[in-house]
Coordinates of C-alpha atoms in Angstrom, one line a residue:
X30 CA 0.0 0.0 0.0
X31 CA 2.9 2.4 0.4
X32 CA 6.0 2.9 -2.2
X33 CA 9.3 4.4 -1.0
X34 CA 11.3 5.7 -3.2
X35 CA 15.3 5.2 -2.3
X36 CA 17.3 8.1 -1.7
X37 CA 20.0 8.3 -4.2
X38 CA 22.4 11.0 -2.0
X39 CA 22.7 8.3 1.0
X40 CA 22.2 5.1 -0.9
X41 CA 19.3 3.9 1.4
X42 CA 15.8 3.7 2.2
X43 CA 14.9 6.6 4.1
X44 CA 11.7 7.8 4.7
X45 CA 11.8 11.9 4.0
X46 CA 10.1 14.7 2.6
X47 CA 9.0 14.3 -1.1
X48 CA 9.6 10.5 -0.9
X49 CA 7.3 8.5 0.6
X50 CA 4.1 7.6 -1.5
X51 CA 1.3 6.2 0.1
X52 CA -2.3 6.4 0.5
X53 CA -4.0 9.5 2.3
X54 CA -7.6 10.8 3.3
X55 CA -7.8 14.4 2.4
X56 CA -10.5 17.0 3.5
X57 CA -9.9 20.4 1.3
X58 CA -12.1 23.3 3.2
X59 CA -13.2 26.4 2.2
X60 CA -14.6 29.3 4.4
X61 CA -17.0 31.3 2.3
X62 CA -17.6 35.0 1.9
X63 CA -14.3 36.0 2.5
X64 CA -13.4 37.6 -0.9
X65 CA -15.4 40.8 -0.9
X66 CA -15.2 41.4 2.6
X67 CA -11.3 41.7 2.7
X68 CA -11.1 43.7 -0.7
X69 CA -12.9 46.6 2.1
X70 CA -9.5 46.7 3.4
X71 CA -7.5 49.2 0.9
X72 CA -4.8 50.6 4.0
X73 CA -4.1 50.9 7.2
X74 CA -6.4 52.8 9.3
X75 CA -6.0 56.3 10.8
X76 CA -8.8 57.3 12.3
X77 CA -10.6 56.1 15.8
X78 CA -13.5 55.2 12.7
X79 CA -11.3 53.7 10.8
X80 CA -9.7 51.1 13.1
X81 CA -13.4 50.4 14.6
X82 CA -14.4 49.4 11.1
X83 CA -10.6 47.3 10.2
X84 CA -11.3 45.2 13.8
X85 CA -14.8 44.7 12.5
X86 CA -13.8 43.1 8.9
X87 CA -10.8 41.3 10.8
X88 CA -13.4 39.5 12.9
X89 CA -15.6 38.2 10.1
X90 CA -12.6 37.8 8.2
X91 CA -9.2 36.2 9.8
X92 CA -11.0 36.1 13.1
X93 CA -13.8 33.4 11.3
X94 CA -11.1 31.4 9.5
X95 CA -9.0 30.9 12.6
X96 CA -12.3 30.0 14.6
X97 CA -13.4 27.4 12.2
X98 CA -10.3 25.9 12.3
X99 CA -10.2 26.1 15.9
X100 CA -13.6 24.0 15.9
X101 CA -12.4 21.6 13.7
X102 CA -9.4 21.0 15.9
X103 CA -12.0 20.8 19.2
X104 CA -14.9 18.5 17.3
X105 CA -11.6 16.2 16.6
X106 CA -10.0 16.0 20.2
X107 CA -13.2 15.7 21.7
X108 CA -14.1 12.7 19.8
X109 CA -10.8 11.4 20.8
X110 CA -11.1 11.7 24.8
X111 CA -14.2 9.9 24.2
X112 CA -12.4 6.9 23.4
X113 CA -12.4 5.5 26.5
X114 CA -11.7 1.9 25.2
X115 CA -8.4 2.6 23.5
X116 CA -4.9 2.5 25.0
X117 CA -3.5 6.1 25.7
X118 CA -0.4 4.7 22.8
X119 CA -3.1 3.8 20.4
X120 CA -5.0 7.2 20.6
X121 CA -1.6 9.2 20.1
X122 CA -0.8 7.0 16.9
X123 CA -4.2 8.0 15.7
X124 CA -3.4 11.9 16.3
X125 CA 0.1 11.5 14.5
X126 CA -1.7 10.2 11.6
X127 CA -3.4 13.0 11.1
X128 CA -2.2 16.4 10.3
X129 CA -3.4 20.2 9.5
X130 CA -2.5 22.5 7.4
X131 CA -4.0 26.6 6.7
X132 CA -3.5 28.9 4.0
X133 CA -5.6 31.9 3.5
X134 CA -9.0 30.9 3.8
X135 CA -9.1 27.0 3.8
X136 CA -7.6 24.7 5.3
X137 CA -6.4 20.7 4.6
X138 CA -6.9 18.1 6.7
X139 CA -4.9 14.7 6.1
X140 CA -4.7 11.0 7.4
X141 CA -2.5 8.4 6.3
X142 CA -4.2 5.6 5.8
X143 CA -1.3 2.8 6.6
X144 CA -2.7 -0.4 7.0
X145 CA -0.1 -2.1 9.8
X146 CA -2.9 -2.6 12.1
X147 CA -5.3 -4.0 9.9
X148 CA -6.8 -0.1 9.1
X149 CA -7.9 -0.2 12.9
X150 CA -5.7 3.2 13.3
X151 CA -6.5 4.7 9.7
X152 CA -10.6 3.8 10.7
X153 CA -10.6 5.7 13.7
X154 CA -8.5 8.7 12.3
X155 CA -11.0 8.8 9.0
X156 CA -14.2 8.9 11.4
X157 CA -12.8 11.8 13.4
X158 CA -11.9 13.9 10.5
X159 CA -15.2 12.9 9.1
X160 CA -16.6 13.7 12.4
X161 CA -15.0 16.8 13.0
X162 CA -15.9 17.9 9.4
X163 CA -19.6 17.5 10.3
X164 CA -19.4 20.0 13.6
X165 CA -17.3 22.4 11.9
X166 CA -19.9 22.8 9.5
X167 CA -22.7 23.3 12.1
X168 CA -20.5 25.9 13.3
X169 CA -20.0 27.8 10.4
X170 CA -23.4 27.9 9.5
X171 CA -24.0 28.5 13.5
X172 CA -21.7 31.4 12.8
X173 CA -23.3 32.4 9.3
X174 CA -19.4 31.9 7.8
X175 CA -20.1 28.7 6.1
X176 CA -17.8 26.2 4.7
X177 CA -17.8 24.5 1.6
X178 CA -15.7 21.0 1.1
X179 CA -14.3 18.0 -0.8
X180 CA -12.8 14.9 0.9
X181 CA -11.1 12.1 -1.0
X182 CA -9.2 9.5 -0.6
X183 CA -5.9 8.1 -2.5
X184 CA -2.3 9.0 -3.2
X185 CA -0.2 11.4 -1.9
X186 CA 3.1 11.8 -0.6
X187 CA 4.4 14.5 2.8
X188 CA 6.3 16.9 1.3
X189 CA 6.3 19.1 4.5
X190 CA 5.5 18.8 7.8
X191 CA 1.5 19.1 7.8
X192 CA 1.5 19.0 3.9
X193 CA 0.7 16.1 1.7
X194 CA 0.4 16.6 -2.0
X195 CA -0.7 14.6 -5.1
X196 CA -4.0 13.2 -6.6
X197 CA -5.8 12.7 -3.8
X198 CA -5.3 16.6 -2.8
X199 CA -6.2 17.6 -6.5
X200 CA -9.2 15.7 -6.3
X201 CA -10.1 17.0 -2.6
X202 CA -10.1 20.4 -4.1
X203 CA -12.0 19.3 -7.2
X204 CA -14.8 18.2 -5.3
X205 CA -14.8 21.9 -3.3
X206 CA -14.2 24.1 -5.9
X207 CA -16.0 22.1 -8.6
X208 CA -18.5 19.1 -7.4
X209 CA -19.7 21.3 -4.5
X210 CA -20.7 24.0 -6.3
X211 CA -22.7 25.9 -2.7
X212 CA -21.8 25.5 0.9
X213 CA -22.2 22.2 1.4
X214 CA -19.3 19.0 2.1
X215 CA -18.3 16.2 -1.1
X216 CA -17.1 13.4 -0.4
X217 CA -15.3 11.4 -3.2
X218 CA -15.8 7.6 -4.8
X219 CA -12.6 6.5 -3.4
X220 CA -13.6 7.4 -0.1
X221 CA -16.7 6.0 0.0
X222 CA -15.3 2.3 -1.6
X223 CA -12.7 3.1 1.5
X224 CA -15.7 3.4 3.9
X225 CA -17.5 1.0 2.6
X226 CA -14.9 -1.4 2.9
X227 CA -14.0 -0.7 6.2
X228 CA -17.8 -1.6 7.1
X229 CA -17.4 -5.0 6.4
X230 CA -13.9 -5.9 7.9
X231 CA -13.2 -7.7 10.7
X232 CA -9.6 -6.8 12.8
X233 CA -7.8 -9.2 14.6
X234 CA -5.0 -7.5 16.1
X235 CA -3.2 -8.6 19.3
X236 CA -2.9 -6.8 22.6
X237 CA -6.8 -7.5 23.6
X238 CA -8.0 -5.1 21.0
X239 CA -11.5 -5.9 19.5
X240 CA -12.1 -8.0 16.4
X241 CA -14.7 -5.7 14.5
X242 CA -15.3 -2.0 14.6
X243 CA -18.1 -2.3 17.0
X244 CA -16.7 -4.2 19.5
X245 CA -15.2 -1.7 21.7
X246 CA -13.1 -0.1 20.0
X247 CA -15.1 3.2 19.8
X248 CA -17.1 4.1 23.3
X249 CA -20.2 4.7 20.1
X250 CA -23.0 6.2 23.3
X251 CA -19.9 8.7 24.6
X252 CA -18.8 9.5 21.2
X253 CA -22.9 10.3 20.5
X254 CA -23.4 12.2 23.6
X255 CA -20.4 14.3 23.4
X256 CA -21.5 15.4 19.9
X257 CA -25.0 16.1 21.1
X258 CA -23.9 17.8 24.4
X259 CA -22.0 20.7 21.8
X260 CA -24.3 21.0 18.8
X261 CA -27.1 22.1 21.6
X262 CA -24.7 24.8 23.0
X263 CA -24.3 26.1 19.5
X264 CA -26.4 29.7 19.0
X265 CA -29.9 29.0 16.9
X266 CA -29.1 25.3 16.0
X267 CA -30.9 23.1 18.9
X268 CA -30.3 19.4 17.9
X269 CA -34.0 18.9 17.7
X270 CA -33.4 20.8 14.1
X271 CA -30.4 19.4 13.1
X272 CA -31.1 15.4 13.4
X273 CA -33.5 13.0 14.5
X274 CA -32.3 10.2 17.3
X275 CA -35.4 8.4 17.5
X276 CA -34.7 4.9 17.1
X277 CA -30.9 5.2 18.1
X278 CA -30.9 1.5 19.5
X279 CA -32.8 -0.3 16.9
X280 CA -30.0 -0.9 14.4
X281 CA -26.5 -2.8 14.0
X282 CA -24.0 -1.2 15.5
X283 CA -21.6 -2.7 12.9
X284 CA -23.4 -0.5 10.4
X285 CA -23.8 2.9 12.7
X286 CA -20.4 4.0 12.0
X287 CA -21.0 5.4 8.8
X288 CA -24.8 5.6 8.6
X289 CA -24.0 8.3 11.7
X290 CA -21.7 10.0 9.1
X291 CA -24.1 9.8 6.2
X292 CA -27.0 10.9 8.3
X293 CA -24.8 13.9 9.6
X294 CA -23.8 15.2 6.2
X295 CA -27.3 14.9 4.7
X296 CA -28.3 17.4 7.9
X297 CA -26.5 19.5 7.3
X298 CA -26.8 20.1 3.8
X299 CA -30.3 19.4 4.2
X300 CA -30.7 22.4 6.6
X301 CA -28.9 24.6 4.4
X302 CA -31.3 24.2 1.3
X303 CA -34.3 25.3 4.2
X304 CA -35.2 21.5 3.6
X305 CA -36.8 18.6 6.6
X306 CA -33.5 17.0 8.0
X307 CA -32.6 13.6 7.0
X308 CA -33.1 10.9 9.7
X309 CA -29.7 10.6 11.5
X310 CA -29.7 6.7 11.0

């Protein structure tokens, strides 16, 4: 699943920048709006009015992008903590898998997707991103500075700390800039055959952890609550309008993984056209 391509100025495998290929998830973000309301910024102020009205497009401006990012960051080390049922090591592989990177307004999220656990780390690391991709919406359209997204899997390769180019970012940003077309989060085919496969596969890896996804490996009920507990502290978005619960119990929890995600993503965008919200599950 991963090539490496030998470094011809020491004569050895060595994993550095720009040579390791291997296969990545990749979430492209875009905060909207932004354009026009930084082209209102022609030089620096002077006057007392002048600064008022600079600090006031700064905080719809820079001040949204860094705040969307910071609830990306939050929605993802929340869902984290709430893995109860995973060693402390385990949970700090998954974190180290996945890394962040801002310029203007977006932002790239990436997770390597190495399979030498039997994609048990790689799972958990793609349904916190996806996770995490789901809150930050809420709270950009919470916030009325909404994103708009692509997410993708494929190849890549690090070619700086935090940054990971290649196919799989091209098509990322294909999906945002082109697929997405209004505020709303794509997700690619090669993602979903990803997620679809992970659905179905059973892990068997040593150390006591669990043999299937549902087994333990993800405290599910914690994850659940934690989300709910912060979407109803959000301003005008009570949970009662974003999804529907009803039912929670009634279904495999072998398939709730990504049903959750599914149900989440339809919400939201959902919600944005001024349509009923999809049933979570």
């Amino acid at each position: 699943m991963k090539t490496t391509v030998p470094s011809e100025a020491r004569g050895q495998t060595e994993k550095k920048y720009g040579e390791t290929l291997e296969y990545y998830l990749v979430a492209f973000f875009d905060v909207q709006g932004q354009r026009a309301k930084l082209r209102e910024l022609r030089g620096l102020p002077r006057t007392r009015g002048e600064f008022a009205g600079a600090a006031e497009i700064l905080k719809g401006t820079v001040g949204s992008v860094l705040n969307l990012r910071d609830y990306f960051q939050k929605y993802f080390d929340g869902f984290m903590e709430s893995v109860n049922s995973m060693p402390a090591e385990r949970r700090a592989k998954v974190k180290e898998n996945v890394r962040y990177r801002g310029f203007s307004d977006s932002f790239v999220v990436s997770v390597a997707l190495r399979n030498n656990d039997e994609q048990l780390t790689p799972a958990i690391g793609s349904y916190a991103c996806l996770l995490a991709a789901c809150g930050a919406m809420t709270s950009s359209l919470a916030s009325r500075r909404p994103l708009r997204g692509g997410i993708d899997a494929g190849l890549g390769m690090l070619v700086a700390a935090g940054e990971v180019y290649g196919p799989v970012l091209e098509r990322a940003y294909a999906l945002e800039s082109g697929a997405a077309e209004y505020c709303r989060i794509v997700i690619g085919d090669q993602l979903w055959g990803y997620l679809t496969l992970l659905e179905g596969q059973s892990f068997s890896h040593p150390h006591g952890c669990p043999r299937s996804v549902h087994e333990g490996t993800v405290s599910l009920s914690s994850a659940r609550n934690r989300l709910v507990a912060t979407l109803e502290q959000l301003p005008g978005l009570g949970l009662s309008n974003l999804i529907h619960i009803d039912g929670y119990g009634r279904h495999n929890p072998r398939h709730v993984w990504w049903r959750l995600i599914h149900g989440l993503f339809a919400s939201l965008v959902n919600i944005w056209l001024g349509r009923k919200p999809s049933p979570l599950l």
